[in-house]
Amino acid sequence: PDVASVAPVQASPDGAVLYTTVIPRSRPQDAATGTLLDTLRDQVLPRTLAGTGATGYVTGLTSAQLDFRDQVGSQLPVIIGVVIAAAFLILLAAFRSPVLALKAAILNLLSIGAAYGVIVAVFQWGWGSSLLGVSEKVPVESYVPMMMFAIVFGLSMDYEVFLLSRIREAWLASRDNHASVAAGLAATARVISCAALIMASVFLAFLLSTSVVVKMLALGLGVSVLIDASVIRLVVVPASMFLLGRLNWWMPAWLDRLLPRLEA
């Protein structure tokens, strides 16, 4: 019922392969197209070819795109989980604090999640998309979230390590948590802000591209860097560390013995 038309069946020159073209009623990005693909593969072809010894395949540009989307979608949580776990372990070994390592992992997810929300609102919901030269609602390309996560996570970890390093230096010298947070923020805020403005300007400049996918990446990366630097690193991280007090530097003795020391 979701098929608009089917071309006549044709044979390859040696007669070994029969092929036809199926045109769905829906657009490639619609859910109905994915349902039709599954129906053809799981029901129609097996039932039609049962007992013939022949094998049926659904191929073509649309099916390849849907397969790629499903593959990326199924692996994205694994990728995010592995990267977050690795970052947690590295930060734990570097700063000797489970609280700081866990907080950094959670806040990185928050900043990236906020950027995902902006992409969905602009391109899938159409909020202000006309300002970017996009005349209609478009789906988010399957690989855009993965690329955004990889790039933004790297940048946000740079800012996090830079900020925490200065705070920890002040803490080791004074053992005053409040003064250490203030000193670390004062020493790094301008540098983090300038670095974020540079990166955001570079990303947002690509909004002038005529490619919708490039616009997605440009907006997502630019917004995520601004959110991460201005809201997360310069407001949420110092505020949470100020409130947590000496708990920032709590470390179980048994865990401290197990972890390698990364200090120079």
Coordinates of C-alpha atoms in Angstrom, one line a residue:
P1 CA 0.0 0.0 0.0
D2 CA 2.9 2.4 0.4
V3 CA 4.2 1.8 -3.1
A4 CA 3.6 4.4 -5.8
S5 CA 4.8 2.4 -8.8
V6 CA 7.0 -0.6 -9.8
A7 CA 9.0 -0.7 -13.0
P8 CA 8.8 -3.8 -15.2
V9 CA 11.1 -6.6 -14.1
Q10 CA 14.3 -6.8 -16.2
A11 CA 17.1 -9.4 -16.4
S12 CA 20.8 -9.1 -16.5
P13 CA 22.5 -10.1 -19.8
D14 CA 23.3 -13.6 -18.5
G15 CA 19.8 -14.0 -17.0
A16 CA 21.2 -14.6 -13.5
V17 CA 19.8 -11.5 -11.9
L18 CA 16.3 -10.1 -12.1
Y19 CA 15.8 -6.5 -10.9
T20 CA 13.1 -3.9 -10.7
T21 CA 12.6 -0.4 -9.2
V22 CA 10.1 0.3 -6.5
I23 CA 9.0 3.9 -5.9
P24 CA 7.5 4.6 -2.5
R25 CA 4.6 7.1 -2.0
S26 CA 6.5 8.8 0.8
R27 CA 9.7 10.8 0.8
P28 CA 13.1 9.1 1.6
Q29 CA 13.2 10.7 5.1
D30 CA 9.6 9.8 6.1
A31 CA 9.0 7.0 8.6
A32 CA 6.7 5.3 6.1
T33 CA 9.7 4.7 3.7
G34 CA 11.7 3.0 6.4
T35 CA 8.6 0.8 7.2
L36 CA 8.3 -0.1 3.5
L37 CA 11.9 -1.1 3.4
D38 CA 11.5 -3.4 6.3
T39 CA 8.3 -4.9 4.9
L40 CA 10.0 -5.7 1.6
R41 CA 13.0 -7.3 3.2
D42 CA 11.3 -9.2 6.0
Q43 CA 8.0 -10.2 4.4
V44 CA 7.5 -9.6 0.7
L45 CA 10.8 -10.9 -0.7
P46 CA 11.0 -14.0 1.6
R47 CA 7.4 -14.9 0.9
T48 CA 7.7 -14.4 -2.9
L49 CA 11.0 -16.3 -3.3
A50 CA 10.2 -19.1 -0.9
G51 CA 11.1 -22.5 -2.5
T52 CA 12.8 -21.0 -5.5
G53 CA 16.4 -21.1 -4.3
A54 CA 16.7 -17.4 -5.2
T55 CA 17.9 -14.6 -2.9
G56 CA 16.3 -11.2 -2.9
Y57 CA 17.9 -7.9 -1.9
V58 CA 16.6 -4.3 -1.5
T59 CA 19.3 -1.9 -2.6
G60 CA 19.7 1.6 -4.0
L61 CA 20.5 5.0 -2.7
T62 CA 17.5 5.3 -0.4
S63 CA 17.9 1.9 1.2
A64 CA 21.6 2.6 1.7
Q65 CA 20.9 5.8 3.4
L66 CA 18.4 4.2 5.7
D67 CA 20.8 1.4 6.5
F68 CA 23.5 3.9 7.3
R69 CA 21.1 5.8 9.5
D70 CA 20.1 2.7 11.5
Q71 CA 23.7 1.6 11.9
V72 CA 24.8 5.0 13.2
G73 CA 21.7 5.3 15.4
S74 CA 22.4 1.9 17.0
Q75 CA 26.1 2.6 17.6
L76 CA 25.9 6.2 18.8
P77 CA 25.0 5.3 22.4
V78 CA 28.0 2.9 22.4
I79 CA 30.3 5.6 21.1
I80 CA 29.1 8.1 23.6
G81 CA 29.4 5.7 26.4
V82 CA 32.9 4.6 25.6
V83 CA 34.1 8.2 25.1
I84 CA 32.5 9.4 28.4
A85 CA 33.9 6.4 30.3
A86 CA 37.4 7.0 28.9
A87 CA 37.2 10.7 29.8
F88 CA 36.0 9.9 33.3
L89 CA 39.0 7.6 33.9
I90 CA 41.5 10.1 32.6
L91 CA 40.1 13.0 34.6
L92 CA 39.9 10.7 37.7
A93 CA 43.6 9.9 37.4
A94 CA 44.6 13.5 36.6
F95 CA 42.6 15.3 39.3
R96 CA 42.3 12.5 41.9
S97 CA 38.6 13.3 42.4
P98 CA 35.6 11.1 41.4
V99 CA 33.3 14.0 41.9
L100 CA 35.1 16.3 39.5
A101 CA 35.4 13.5 36.9
L102 CA 31.7 12.6 37.1
K103 CA 30.6 16.2 37.0
A104 CA 32.7 16.9 33.9
A105 CA 31.2 13.9 32.1
I106 CA 27.6 14.9 33.0
L107 CA 28.1 18.5 32.0
N108 CA 29.6 17.6 28.7
L109 CA 26.5 15.6 27.9
L110 CA 24.3 18.6 28.9
S111 CA 26.1 21.0 26.6
I112 CA 26.0 18.6 23.7
G113 CA 22.3 17.8 24.4
A114 CA 21.5 21.5 24.3
A115 CA 23.1 21.8 20.9
Y116 CA 21.2 18.8 19.6
G117 CA 18.0 20.5 20.8
V118 CA 18.8 23.6 18.8
I119 CA 19.4 21.6 15.7
V120 CA 16.1 19.8 16.0
A121 CA 14.2 23.0 16.8
V122 CA 15.7 24.9 13.8
F123 CA 15.7 22.2 11.1
Q124 CA 13.1 19.6 12.1
W125 CA 10.6 22.0 13.7
G126 CA 11.4 25.0 11.4
W127 CA 12.1 27.5 14.2
G128 CA 13.8 30.4 12.4
S129 CA 15.1 28.2 9.6
S130 CA 14.1 30.8 7.0
L131 CA 16.8 33.1 8.5
L132 CA 19.4 30.5 7.5
G133 CA 18.1 30.1 4.0
V134 CA 16.2 26.9 4.6
S135 CA 12.7 27.1 3.2
E136 CA 11.2 23.9 4.7
K137 CA 11.6 21.5 7.5
V138 CA 14.3 18.9 6.9
P139 CA 15.5 15.9 8.9
V140 CA 18.8 15.9 10.7
E141 CA 21.3 13.8 8.8
S142 CA 22.2 10.6 10.6
Y143 CA 25.9 11.4 11.0
V144 CA 25.5 15.0 12.2
P145 CA 25.0 14.1 15.9
M146 CA 28.0 11.8 15.9
M147 CA 30.3 14.3 14.3
M148 CA 29.0 17.1 16.6
F149 CA 29.6 14.9 19.7
A150 CA 33.2 14.0 18.6
I151 CA 34.2 17.6 17.9
V152 CA 32.4 19.3 20.7
F153 CA 33.5 16.8 23.3
G154 CA 37.1 17.4 22.4
L155 CA 36.8 21.2 22.7
S156 CA 34.8 21.0 25.9
M157 CA 37.4 18.7 27.5
D158 CA 40.1 21.2 26.6
Y159 CA 38.2 24.0 28.4
E160 CA 37.5 21.7 31.4
V161 CA 41.1 20.5 31.9
F162 CA 42.4 24.1 31.5
L163 CA 40.0 25.4 34.1
L164 CA 40.3 22.5 36.6
S165 CA 44.1 22.5 36.3
R166 CA 44.3 26.1 37.6
I167 CA 41.8 25.5 40.3
R168 CA 43.6 22.4 41.5
E169 CA 46.9 24.3 41.5
A170 CA 45.4 26.9 43.8
W171 CA 43.8 24.2 46.0
L172 CA 47.1 22.4 46.5
A173 CA 48.7 25.7 47.5
S174 CA 46.1 27.0 49.8
R175 CA 43.6 24.2 50.7
D176 CA 40.9 26.8 50.5
N177 CA 38.2 25.6 48.1
H178 CA 36.3 28.9 47.6
A179 CA 39.5 30.9 47.0
S180 CA 40.8 28.2 44.7
V181 CA 37.7 28.3 42.5
A182 CA 37.7 32.1 42.3
A183 CA 41.4 32.1 41.5
G184 CA 41.1 29.4 38.8
L185 CA 38.1 31.2 37.2
A186 CA 39.8 34.5 37.3
A187 CA 42.9 33.1 35.6
T188 CA 41.2 31.2 32.8
A189 CA 37.9 32.9 32.1
R190 CA 39.2 35.4 29.5
V191 CA 41.2 32.7 27.7
I192 CA 38.3 30.3 27.6
S193 CA 36.0 33.0 26.4
C194 CA 38.3 34.2 23.6
A195 CA 39.0 30.6 22.5
A196 CA 35.3 29.8 22.4
L197 CA 34.5 33.0 20.4
I198 CA 37.2 32.2 17.8
M199 CA 35.9 28.6 17.4
A200 CA 32.2 29.7 17.3
S201 CA 33.0 32.3 14.7
V202 CA 34.7 29.8 12.5
F203 CA 31.8 27.3 12.8
L204 CA 29.1 29.9 12.3
A205 CA 30.8 31.3 9.2
F206 CA 29.8 28.1 7.4
L207 CA 26.1 29.1 7.8
L208 CA 26.7 30.9 4.5
S209 CA 27.1 27.6 2.8
T210 CA 24.3 26.5 0.4
S211 CA 24.5 22.9 1.8
V212 CA 21.8 22.2 4.4
V213 CA 24.1 19.6 6.1
V214 CA 26.9 22.1 6.4
K215 CA 24.5 24.5 7.9
M216 CA 23.4 21.9 10.5
L217 CA 27.0 21.2 11.5
A218 CA 27.9 24.9 11.5
L219 CA 24.9 25.9 13.7
G220 CA 25.2 22.9 16.0
L221 CA 29.0 23.3 16.6
G222 CA 28.8 27.1 17.0
V223 CA 26.0 27.0 19.5
S224 CA 27.4 24.1 21.4
V225 CA 30.8 25.8 21.9
L226 CA 29.1 29.0 23.0
I227 CA 26.9 27.1 25.5
D228 CA 29.7 25.0 26.7
A229 CA 32.1 27.9 27.3
S230 CA 29.8 30.6 28.6
V231 CA 27.2 28.6 30.6
I232 CA 28.9 25.3 31.5
R233 CA 32.5 26.2 32.1
L234 CA 32.3 29.7 33.4
V235 CA 29.0 29.4 35.4
V236 CA 27.9 25.9 36.2
V237 CA 31.3 24.3 36.8
P238 CA 32.6 27.1 39.2
A239 CA 29.2 27.4 40.9
S240 CA 28.9 23.7 41.5
M241 CA 32.5 23.5 42.8
F242 CA 31.8 26.4 45.1
L243 CA 28.8 24.7 46.6
L244 CA 30.4 21.2 46.9
G245 CA 33.3 22.6 48.9
R246 CA 35.9 20.1 50.1
L247 CA 33.8 17.3 48.5
N248 CA 35.4 18.3 45.2
W249 CA 38.7 16.8 46.5
W250 CA 37.4 13.7 48.2
M251 CA 39.2 10.5 47.1
P252 CA 39.0 7.0 48.6
A253 CA 42.4 5.8 49.7
W254 CA 42.0 2.5 48.0
L255 CA 41.1 4.1 44.7
D256 CA 44.0 6.6 45.0
R257 CA 46.4 3.7 45.4
L258 CA 45.0 1.9 42.3
L259 CA 45.1 4.8 39.9
P260 CA 48.3 5.8 38.0
R261 CA 49.7 9.3 38.8
L262 CA 49.8 11.6 35.7
E263 CA 51.5 14.5 37.3
A264 CA 54.8 15.5 35.8

